Amino acid sequence: FTGEEVAEHCTRDKRVWVTYKDGVYDVTDFLDMHPGGAQRLMLAAGGALDPFWAMYAQHNTDEVRQLLEDYRIGKLVGAAATQQVADPYANEPKRHPALVVRSQQPFNAETPVDVLGTSRLTPNELFYVRNHLPVPHVDPASWSVRVEGEGLKRVELSLKDLTTKFKKHTVTATLQCTGNRRDQFNDVKKVKGLEWGIGAIGTAEFSGARLSDVLAYAGLDDDTIDEIEHIQFEGLDSDISGTCYGASIPVSKAVSRHEDVILAYEMNGKELPHDHGFPVRIVAPGITGARCVKWLSRIIASKEESQSHWQQKDYKSFSPSVDWDNVDWSSAPAVQETNVQSAICEPRPGGVLEGPPDEIEVRGYAYSGGGHAIIRVDVSADDGETWTTAELEPVYDRRYRLASLSSTFHWNWAWTLWRTSVPLPESKDGHIKLICRAVDSDYNTQPESPAAIWNLRGVLNNAWHEVVLSVE
């Protein structure tokens, strides 16, 4: 087939054809099974998949290529068969070699476990990276964010405007990928997504202008807020079709000064790194990282939440019985606040205990979304028959006041680091398994098994974390 013949097949009634390299494929019957939705696959209808697969490199696996071959109907001939595809990732920023890379294109990487839990703040260069698209190169001198929407006057704010017209606000917040610890789900049943371990999480001191102040500057007041339910964000990162990354948060979160949502331009006292949204990103403490849009370009007050793919058909959780052939994305809300979480950072899986000793030092992190404080972490070495309560580092609220058992435990945006010494039982099979679980200030705790919370996207895994050690 020629490229012209393929181009004629761009609708369902004419059958949807696409090309990949020199192959021609009829994907009509696969449209509704596409994990990203039929609409996204239709972007390539009558044309080439190659530029989209160059953008979304998770397609470049033997499994996906074999799936595509099932729909092959012929060979592409003519000029289209030899057309070269530009590399959208040709100008990516440099990264620290210690990052644990989960994908190169787009770049996604975890903080090294050796760094996790050792310090309250995660160094910028070792902070986990979650990119959905190529990193845009932005000139800070010409950058601006447009603020508009229901009841607002349209305003354009430059970086200088943000730093001079609005009071600088600093918040220490933990950001966590919605898929953190996804790898444990694969032990139950294979899920689609990056195989994150425990390192898709980090804590930094972010500084910038309060979102509530920016919205007020654009005219949001008590009279207009009743017409608004969501604040949408759009970034400058976009795919080949021009579709940019987008997300939204509830307006109640956006307008409350206590919620500390900011347009951040500093991270740990320095300008934002390119991978983390330079020059300006949203930081919404207590909310999953997917809503903290990087390389910010637009803020939209709306009655509707963001209609982006990532808000509507990605970061949602379902029953373990729901799979790709029967998922109804509209039946579940988009993830906002994350659940209570903990992980063991030391010792590492596969470590060897000689002797073994009578006890072992264990340390890790715990975190709960929505501003809930961590009030307890339990650690066990005998499958939960007995538990040792860990020592928690001091917990501070948003006003940097030390939290106590008589406090309200509101607005605790950062993780809690913990450590303890755990008695070791006699090993019966040459192995000892350490497990941990956390409890937050609303007494939410972690489920024992990932099987009960398995979901097709592999998000929100907060089952007990375990580390298996060998005994010699």
Short mmCIF file of C-alpha atoms in Angstrom, two decimals:
data_model
loop_
_atom_site.label_atom_id
_atom_site.label_comp_id
_atom_site.label_asym_id
_atom_site.label_seq_id
_atom_site.Cartn_x
_atom_site.Cartn_y
_atom_site.Cartn_z
CA PHE A 1 0.00 0.00 0.00
CA THR A 2 1.11 3.58 -0.64
CA GLY A 3 0.90 6.30 1.97
CA GLU A 4 -1.98 7.85 0.03
CA GLU A 5 -3.97 4.61 0.18
CA VAL A 6 -3.38 4.31 3.93
CA ALA A 7 -4.51 7.92 4.44
CA GLU A 8 -7.96 7.08 3.07
CA HIS A 9 -8.58 4.73 6.02
CA CYS A 10 -8.92 7.20 8.88
CA THR A 11 -12.42 6.54 10.25
CA ARG A 12 -14.17 3.53 11.72
CA ASP A 13 -16.59 3.22 8.81
CA LYS A 14 -13.68 3.09 6.34
CA ARG A 15 -11.58 0.98 8.73
CA VAL A 16 -8.69 2.54 10.64
CA TRP A 17 -5.28 1.83 9.17
CA VAL A 18 -1.91 2.87 10.57
CA THR A 19 1.69 2.26 9.56
CA TYR A 20 4.77 1.37 11.55
CA LYS A 21 8.10 1.32 9.72
CA ASP A 22 7.28 -0.59 6.51
CA GLY A 23 4.15 -2.33 7.83
CA VAL A 24 0.48 -1.49 7.33
CA TYR A 25 -2.01 -2.44 10.05
CA ASP A 26 -5.79 -2.40 10.38
CA VAL A 27 -6.34 -1.54 14.06
CA THR A 28 -10.09 -0.92 13.90
CA ASP A 29 -10.90 -3.88 16.13
CA PHE A 30 -8.24 -2.83 18.66
CA LEU A 31 -9.37 0.78 19.10
CA ASP A 32 -11.56 0.19 22.14
CA MET A 33 -8.93 -2.06 23.76
CA HIS A 34 -6.14 0.51 23.51
CA PRO A 35 -4.94 1.24 27.09
CA GLY A 36 -4.74 4.96 26.32
CA GLY A 37 -8.23 5.02 24.85
CA ALA A 38 -9.48 4.92 21.27
CA GLN A 39 -9.16 8.68 20.91
CA ARG A 40 -5.41 8.60 21.40
CA LEU A 41 -4.90 5.80 18.89
CA MET A 42 -7.09 7.69 16.41
CA LEU A 43 -4.47 10.46 16.36
CA ALA A 44 -2.44 8.16 14.09
CA ALA A 45 -5.40 7.07 11.95
CA GLY A 46 -4.44 7.01 8.29
CA GLY A 47 -0.83 7.74 9.14
CA ALA A 48 2.27 6.58 10.95
CA LEU A 49 2.59 5.29 14.49
CA ASP A 50 6.34 5.95 14.41
CA PRO A 51 6.35 9.55 15.73
CA PHE A 52 3.94 8.65 18.52
CA TRP A 53 5.98 5.61 19.52
CA ALA A 54 9.09 7.80 19.49
CA MET A 55 7.27 10.04 21.96
CA TYR A 56 5.83 7.23 24.10
CA ALA A 57 8.73 4.79 24.21
CA GLN A 58 6.84 2.32 26.42
CA HIS A 59 5.47 0.95 23.14
CA ASN A 60 8.92 -0.20 22.08
CA THR A 61 8.76 -3.67 23.61
CA ASP A 62 8.58 -7.11 22.03
CA GLU A 63 5.16 -7.63 23.63
CA VAL A 64 3.65 -4.52 22.03
CA ARG A 65 5.29 -5.11 18.65
CA GLN A 66 3.95 -8.67 18.59
CA LEU A 67 0.47 -7.40 19.45
CA LEU A 68 0.67 -4.97 16.54
CA GLU A 69 1.74 -7.74 14.16
CA ASP A 70 -1.58 -9.49 14.79
CA TYR A 71 -3.24 -6.63 12.88
CA ARG A 72 -0.83 -6.49 9.94
CA ILE A 73 -2.50 -6.41 6.52
CA GLY A 74 0.37 -5.51 4.22
CA LYS A 75 3.51 -3.56 3.43
CA LEU A 76 4.09 0.17 2.98
CA VAL A 77 5.74 1.22 -0.28
CA GLY A 78 6.88 4.52 -1.75
CA ALA A 79 8.37 7.59 -0.09
CA ALA A 80 6.43 7.13 3.15
CA ALA A 81 8.23 3.84 3.80
CA THR A 82 11.62 5.57 4.07
CA GLN A 83 10.58 8.74 5.91
CA GLN A 84 12.74 9.48 8.95
CA VAL A 85 11.25 10.41 12.31
CA ALA A 86 12.81 13.23 14.32
CA ASP A 87 13.83 12.34 17.87
CA PRO A 88 11.65 14.36 20.29
CA TYR A 89 14.08 13.51 23.11
CA ALA A 90 17.21 14.86 21.42
CA ASN A 91 17.64 17.77 23.88
CA GLU A 92 16.92 16.23 27.27
CA PRO A 93 18.72 17.67 30.34
CA LYS A 94 21.64 15.92 32.00
CA ARG A 95 20.75 13.63 34.90
CA HIS A 96 22.65 12.32 37.91
CA PRO A 97 24.06 8.84 37.20
CA ALA A 98 22.91 7.53 40.59
CA LEU A 99 19.22 7.83 39.67
CA VAL A 100 17.55 4.44 39.21
CA VAL A 101 16.21 4.69 35.66
CA ARG A 102 12.84 3.08 34.89
CA SER A 103 12.50 4.48 31.35
CA GLN A 104 14.69 6.65 29.15
CA GLN A 105 12.02 8.11 26.85
CA PRO A 106 10.21 9.73 28.51
CA PHE A 107 12.74 9.86 31.32
CA ASN A 108 11.56 8.36 34.60
CA ALA A 109 13.77 7.46 37.52
CA GLU A 110 13.71 6.71 41.24
CA THR A 111 15.71 8.19 44.05
CA PRO A 112 18.41 5.66 45.04
CA VAL A 113 17.28 3.65 48.05
CA ASP A 114 20.57 4.47 49.79
CA VAL A 115 19.41 8.11 49.86
CA LEU A 116 15.80 7.48 50.86
CA GLY A 117 15.12 7.91 54.54
CA THR A 118 18.55 9.32 55.38
CA SER A 119 17.51 12.98 55.39
CA ARG A 120 14.27 14.89 55.72
CA LEU A 121 14.94 16.67 52.40
CA THR A 122 15.82 14.88 49.17
CA PRO A 123 18.62 16.52 47.12
CA ASN A 124 17.34 18.10 43.90
CA GLU A 125 19.65 16.08 41.66
CA LEU A 126 18.50 12.80 43.29
CA PHE A 127 14.79 13.61 43.53
CA TYR A 128 12.68 11.08 41.64
CA VAL A 129 11.73 12.12 38.10
CA ARG A 130 8.31 11.45 36.57
CA ASN A 131 7.98 12.76 33.02
CA HIS A 132 5.15 11.88 30.66
CA LEU A 133 6.56 13.68 27.62
CA PRO A 134 9.81 15.29 26.44
CA VAL A 135 11.17 18.05 28.70
CA PRO A 136 10.35 21.45 27.15
CA HIS A 137 13.09 24.06 27.01
CA VAL A 138 11.69 27.28 28.43
CA ASP A 139 13.19 30.77 28.37
CA PRO A 140 12.44 32.20 31.84
CA ALA A 141 12.64 35.76 30.49
CA SER A 142 9.74 35.18 28.09
CA TRP A 143 7.79 32.65 30.16
CA SER A 144 4.35 33.55 31.48
CA VAL A 145 1.32 31.80 32.90
CA ARG A 146 -2.19 32.68 31.78
CA VAL A 147 -4.88 32.72 34.48
CA GLU A 148 -8.47 32.63 33.22
CA GLY A 149 -11.83 30.93 33.50
CA GLU A 150 -15.23 31.19 35.17
CA GLY A 151 -15.64 34.56 36.90
CA LEU A 152 -12.00 35.57 36.41
CA LYS A 153 -10.41 38.33 34.41
CA ARG A 154 -7.73 36.96 32.11
CA VAL A 155 -4.25 37.85 33.32
CA GLU A 156 -0.76 36.95 32.16
CA LEU A 157 1.90 36.72 34.85
CA SER A 158 5.63 36.63 34.16
CA LEU A 159 8.21 35.06 36.42
CA LYS A 160 9.09 38.56 37.60
CA ASP A 161 5.42 39.17 38.42
CA LEU A 162 5.28 36.04 40.57
CA THR A 163 8.40 37.03 42.50
CA THR A 164 7.50 40.71 42.99
CA LYS A 165 3.70 40.97 43.15
CA PHE A 166 3.09 38.04 45.48
CA LYS A 167 4.50 37.15 48.88
CA LYS A 168 6.93 34.26 48.71
CA HIS A 169 5.62 31.23 50.57
CA THR A 170 7.68 28.17 51.51
CA VAL A 171 6.32 24.72 52.24
CA THR A 172 8.07 21.44 52.96
CA ALA A 173 6.14 18.81 51.04
CA THR A 174 6.46 15.19 49.99
CA LEU A 175 5.66 14.40 46.37
CA GLN A 176 4.87 10.82 45.45
CA CYS A 177 4.11 9.21 42.11
CA THR A 178 0.70 7.54 42.09
CA GLY A 179 2.46 4.37 40.91
CA ASN A 180 5.05 4.24 43.69
CA ARG A 181 5.68 0.58 44.67
CA ARG A 182 3.86 -0.70 41.56
CA ASP A 183 6.37 -3.55 41.22
CA GLN A 184 4.73 -5.43 44.11
CA PHE A 185 1.47 -5.62 42.14
CA ASN A 186 3.24 -7.57 39.41
CA ASP A 187 3.71 -10.42 41.89
CA VAL A 188 -0.09 -10.75 41.91
CA LYS A 189 -0.86 -10.11 38.25
CA LYS A 190 0.94 -8.15 35.55
CA VAL A 191 -0.02 -4.47 35.36
CA LYS A 192 0.73 -1.86 32.72
CA GLY A 193 3.08 0.91 33.78
CA LEU A 194 6.58 1.65 34.95
CA GLU A 195 7.88 -0.87 37.47
CA TRP A 196 8.43 1.59 40.28
CA GLY A 197 10.02 0.32 43.48
CA ILE A 198 9.91 2.33 46.70
CA GLY A 199 11.83 5.32 45.33
CA ALA A 200 9.16 7.26 43.40
CA ILE A 201 8.82 9.61 46.35
CA GLY A 202 10.78 12.52 47.77
CA THR A 203 10.55 15.56 50.01
CA ALA A 204 11.72 19.09 49.26
CA GLU A 205 11.33 22.64 50.47
CA PHE A 206 9.36 24.42 47.74
CA SER A 207 8.95 28.20 47.50
CA GLY A 208 6.70 30.33 45.33
CA ALA A 209 3.47 32.30 45.13
CA ARG A 210 0.34 30.96 46.78
CA LEU A 211 -2.23 29.78 44.25
CA SER A 212 -4.94 31.38 46.40
CA ASP A 213 -3.22 34.77 46.06
CA VAL A 214 -2.86 34.38 42.29
CA LEU A 215 -6.53 33.44 41.90
CA ALA A 216 -7.59 36.39 44.05
CA TYR A 217 -5.45 38.67 41.88
CA ALA A 218 -7.38 37.38 38.85
CA GLY A 219 -10.69 38.24 40.52
CA LEU A 220 -11.74 35.10 42.36
CA ASP A 221 -13.84 36.09 45.38
CA ASP A 222 -16.72 34.83 47.49
CA ASP A 223 -19.23 35.76 44.78
CA THR A 224 -17.48 33.89 41.97
CA ILE A 225 -16.21 30.83 43.82
CA ASP A 226 -19.67 29.24 43.95
CA GLU A 227 -19.57 28.95 40.16
CA ILE A 228 -16.30 26.99 40.22
CA GLU A 229 -15.58 23.41 41.25
CA HIS A 230 -12.11 22.77 39.83
CA ILE A 231 -8.87 24.55 39.08
CA GLN A 232 -7.24 23.12 35.97
CA PHE A 233 -3.55 23.32 35.08
CA GLU A 234 -1.78 22.88 31.76
CA GLY A 235 1.93 22.41 31.18
CA LEU A 236 4.25 23.22 28.30
CA ASP A 237 5.15 19.56 27.78
CA SER A 238 3.21 18.28 24.77
CA ASP A 239 3.05 15.39 22.34
CA ILE A 240 3.31 15.38 18.55
CA SER A 241 -0.35 16.40 18.20
CA GLY A 242 0.17 19.45 20.40
CA THR A 243 -1.74 17.93 23.31
CA CYS A 244 -0.21 19.19 26.54
CA TYR A 245 -0.08 17.53 29.93
CA GLY A 246 -2.98 18.62 32.11
CA ALA A 247 -4.58 17.97 35.48
CA SER A 248 -6.85 19.62 38.03
CA ILE A 249 -7.55 19.82 41.74
CA PRO A 250 -10.75 20.73 43.62
CA VAL A 251 -11.27 24.46 44.05
CA SER A 252 -11.55 23.98 47.83
CA LYS A 253 -7.94 22.78 47.86
CA ALA A 254 -6.80 25.59 45.58
CA VAL A 255 -8.25 28.58 47.43
CA SER A 256 -7.51 27.65 51.04
CA ARG A 257 -4.40 29.31 52.42
CA HIS A 258 -4.08 26.42 54.86
CA GLU A 259 -3.70 23.99 51.96
CA ASP A 260 -0.44 25.67 50.88
CA VAL A 261 -0.81 25.13 47.11
CA ILE A 262 1.85 27.20 45.38
CA LEU A 263 3.24 28.15 42.00
CA ALA A 264 6.73 26.98 42.91
CA TYR A 265 9.82 28.55 41.38
CA GLU A 266 12.35 27.29 43.94
CA MET A 267 13.20 23.80 45.19
CA ASN A 268 15.44 23.43 48.24
CA GLY A 269 16.49 27.06 47.92
CA LYS A 270 17.48 26.84 44.24
CA GLU A 271 15.67 27.45 40.97
CA LEU A 272 13.63 24.47 39.83
CA PRO A 273 15.65 21.90 37.88
CA HIS A 274 14.53 21.36 34.28
CA ASP A 275 13.20 17.87 35.07
CA HIS A 276 11.08 19.30 37.87
CA GLY A 277 9.24 22.00 35.95
CA PHE A 278 11.59 24.95 35.40
CA PRO A 279 10.74 27.76 35.65
CA VAL A 280 7.41 27.22 37.49
CA ARG A 281 5.35 24.22 38.55
CA ILE A 282 2.34 23.55 40.74
CA VAL A 283 3.00 22.01 44.15
CA ALA A 284 -0.21 20.81 45.82
CA PRO A 285 0.83 19.30 49.18
CA GLY A 286 -0.97 16.12 50.16
CA ILE A 287 -2.09 15.51 46.57
CA THR A 288 -0.61 12.88 44.27
CA GLY A 289 2.28 14.05 42.12
CA ALA A 290 0.30 13.61 38.88
CA ARG A 291 -1.73 16.74 39.70
CA CYS A 292 1.34 18.91 40.39
CA VAL A 293 1.74 20.07 36.79
CA LYS A 294 5.25 21.03 35.70
CA TRP A 295 6.34 23.72 33.20
CA LEU A 296 3.10 25.55 34.03
CA SER A 297 1.47 27.55 31.21
CA ARG A 298 -2.25 27.93 32.09
CA ILE A 299 -4.49 28.03 35.15
CA ILE A 300 -8.21 27.68 34.41
CA ALA A 301 -11.09 28.10 36.84
CA SER A 302 -13.88 25.77 35.71
CA LYS A 303 -17.03 23.91 36.65
CA GLU A 304 -15.39 20.81 35.17
CA GLU A 305 -12.23 18.98 36.05
CA SER A 306 -9.44 18.69 33.50
CA GLN A 307 -10.46 16.68 30.45
CA SER A 308 -6.89 15.53 29.85
CA HIS A 309 -6.13 11.85 29.34
CA TRP A 310 -4.16 11.81 32.59
CA GLN A 311 -7.13 13.09 34.59
CA GLN A 312 -9.84 11.07 32.85
CA LYS A 313 -8.27 7.78 31.76
CA ASP A 314 -5.12 7.16 33.71
CA TYR A 315 -4.60 7.82 37.40
CA LYS A 316 -7.64 6.00 38.75
CA SER A 317 -8.07 2.78 40.73
CA PHE A 318 -10.58 -0.03 40.23
CA SER A 319 -11.66 -3.37 41.66
CA PRO A 320 -9.24 -6.27 41.13
CA SER A 321 -11.94 -7.81 38.91
CA VAL A 322 -11.76 -4.92 36.43
CA ASP A 323 -9.31 -5.35 33.58
CA TRP A 324 -8.58 -3.68 30.25
CA ASP A 325 -11.42 -5.47 28.45
CA ASN A 326 -14.14 -4.19 30.81
CA VAL A 327 -12.85 -0.97 32.40
CA ASP A 328 -15.18 2.03 32.51
CA TRP A 329 -12.94 5.00 33.23
CA SER A 330 -15.89 7.26 33.97
CA SER A 331 -16.96 5.07 36.90
CA ALA A 332 -14.06 6.07 39.18
CA PRO A 333 -12.84 9.45 40.42
CA ALA A 334 -9.39 10.76 39.61
CA VAL A 335 -6.88 10.16 42.40
CA GLN A 336 -6.27 13.26 44.51
CA GLU A 337 -5.08 12.61 48.08
CA THR A 338 -2.86 9.55 48.45
CA ASN A 339 -3.25 6.78 50.99
CA VAL A 340 -1.10 5.97 54.01
CA GLN A 341 2.24 4.48 52.99
CA SER A 342 5.50 3.17 54.45
CA ALA A 343 8.59 1.38 53.23
CA ILE A 344 11.79 -0.17 54.59
CA CYS A 345 14.90 1.52 53.20
CA GLU A 346 17.48 -0.37 55.25
CA PRO A 347 18.30 -3.26 55.20
CA ARG A 348 17.98 -3.89 51.48
CA PRO A 349 16.26 -6.93 49.92
CA GLY A 350 18.62 -9.85 49.42
CA GLY A 351 20.92 -8.86 52.27
CA VAL A 352 22.74 -11.57 54.20
CA LEU A 353 22.59 -12.00 57.97
CA GLU A 354 25.55 -13.85 59.38
CA GLY A 355 25.05 -15.67 62.64
CA PRO A 356 22.32 -14.40 62.60
CA PRO A 357 22.33 -11.52 65.15
CA ASP A 358 19.71 -11.33 67.89
CA GLU A 359 18.27 -8.14 66.43
CA ILE A 360 18.59 -5.88 63.41
CA GLU A 361 18.41 -2.13 62.83
CA VAL A 362 15.63 -1.14 60.42
CA ARG A 363 14.86 2.31 59.03
CA GLY A 364 12.48 3.74 56.46
CA TYR A 365 9.89 6.36 55.61
CA ALA A 366 6.14 6.74 56.14
CA TYR A 367 3.73 9.20 54.56
CA SER A 368 0.02 9.87 54.27
CA GLY A 369 -1.70 12.26 51.87
CA GLY A 370 -4.21 14.95 52.69
CA GLY A 371 -2.07 16.42 55.47
CA HIS A 372 -2.50 13.47 57.84
CA ALA A 373 0.36 12.92 60.25
CA ILE A 374 2.01 9.55 60.81
CA ILE A 375 1.41 8.51 64.41
CA ARG A 376 2.90 5.00 64.40
CA VAL A 377 5.01 2.60 62.37
CA ASP A 378 5.09 -1.10 63.28
CA VAL A 379 7.81 -3.51 62.17
CA SER A 380 7.75 -7.31 62.38
CA ALA A 381 10.20 -10.12 61.65
CA ASP A 382 7.80 -13.01 62.31
CA ASP A 383 5.01 -12.47 59.75
CA GLY A 384 3.10 -10.13 62.01
CA GLU A 385 2.86 -12.35 65.09
CA THR A 386 4.66 -9.66 67.09
CA TRP A 387 5.36 -6.02 66.25
CA THR A 388 7.98 -3.51 67.30
CA THR A 389 6.90 0.13 67.35
CA ALA A 390 9.44 2.31 65.58
CA GLU A 391 10.87 5.59 66.81
CA LEU A 392 9.56 8.45 64.68
CA GLU A 393 11.44 11.58 63.82
CA PRO A 394 9.67 14.73 65.05
CA VAL A 395 6.57 15.68 63.04
CA TYR A 396 5.88 19.33 62.22
CA ASP A 397 2.72 20.89 60.81
CA ARG A 398 2.52 23.62 58.17
CA ARG A 399 3.36 26.29 60.74
CA TYR A 400 6.47 24.31 61.69
CA ARG A 401 5.01 23.58 65.10
CA LEU A 402 5.90 20.27 66.66
CA ALA A 403 2.88 17.99 66.43
CA SER A 404 1.70 16.25 69.59
CA LEU A 405 -0.94 13.68 70.44
CA SER A 406 -3.25 16.49 71.55
CA SER A 407 -2.87 18.47 68.31
CA THR A 408 -5.20 18.30 65.34
CA PHE A 409 -2.56 16.76 63.09
CA HIS A 410 -3.74 18.86 60.15
CA TRP A 411 -1.53 20.07 57.32
CA ASN A 412 1.38 17.69 57.79
CA TRP A 413 2.69 17.70 54.25
CA ALA A 414 5.98 15.83 54.63
CA TRP A 415 6.96 12.24 55.23
CA THR A 416 8.06 10.90 58.60
CA LEU A 417 11.36 9.05 58.86
CA TRP A 418 11.56 6.20 61.34
CA ARG A 419 13.96 3.63 62.75
CA THR A 420 13.92 0.76 65.23
CA SER A 421 15.77 -2.33 66.39
CA VAL A 422 13.78 -5.51 65.70
CA PRO A 423 14.33 -8.85 67.52
CA LEU A 424 15.01 -11.65 65.05
CA PRO A 425 13.37 -15.08 65.40
CA GLU A 426 15.11 -18.29 64.49
CA SER A 427 14.98 -18.84 60.74
CA LYS A 428 13.24 -22.02 59.61
CA ASP A 429 14.05 -21.88 55.90
CA GLY A 430 17.22 -19.78 55.73
CA HIS A 431 15.32 -16.53 55.29
CA ILE A 432 13.86 -13.80 57.48
CA LYS A 433 11.18 -11.44 56.20
CA LEU A 434 10.86 -7.94 57.62
CA ILE A 435 7.53 -6.15 57.18
CA CYS A 436 6.33 -2.67 58.09
CA ARG A 437 3.03 -0.84 58.26
CA ALA A 438 2.11 2.74 59.17
CA VAL A 439 -0.87 4.33 60.90
CA ASP A 440 -1.88 7.95 60.28
CA SER A 441 -3.67 10.47 62.48
CA ASP A 442 -7.09 9.35 61.25
CA TYR A 443 -6.10 5.75 62.10
CA ASN A 444 -5.91 4.74 58.47
CA THR A 445 -3.49 1.85 58.11
CA GLN A 446 -2.05 -0.32 55.37
CA PRO A 447 -3.60 -3.55 54.05
CA GLU A 448 -1.65 -6.75 54.48
CA SER A 449 -1.69 -7.99 50.90
CA PRO A 450 -1.43 -6.29 47.49
CA ALA A 451 -3.87 -8.86 46.07
CA ALA A 452 -6.84 -7.15 47.71
CA ILE A 453 -5.98 -3.75 46.19
CA TRP A 454 -4.59 -4.86 42.82
CA ASN A 455 -5.81 -2.64 39.99
CA LEU A 456 -5.11 -2.62 36.27
CA ARG A 457 -3.07 0.60 36.35
CA GLY A 458 -1.05 -0.46 39.36
CA VAL A 459 -1.64 2.70 41.37
CA LEU A 460 -1.87 3.39 45.09
CA ASN A 461 -0.11 0.26 46.28
CA ASN A 462 0.22 0.64 50.03
CA ALA A 463 0.26 -3.00 51.12
CA TRP A 464 2.67 -3.94 53.90
CA HIS A 465 6.18 -3.48 52.59
CA GLU A 466 8.47 -6.46 52.99
CA VAL A 467 12.20 -7.12 52.75
CA VAL A 468 13.49 -10.69 52.62
CA LEU A 469 16.98 -11.42 54.00
CA SER A 470 19.11 -14.56 53.79
CA VAL A 471 20.52 -16.20 56.92
CA GLU A 472 23.94 -17.87 57.03
#
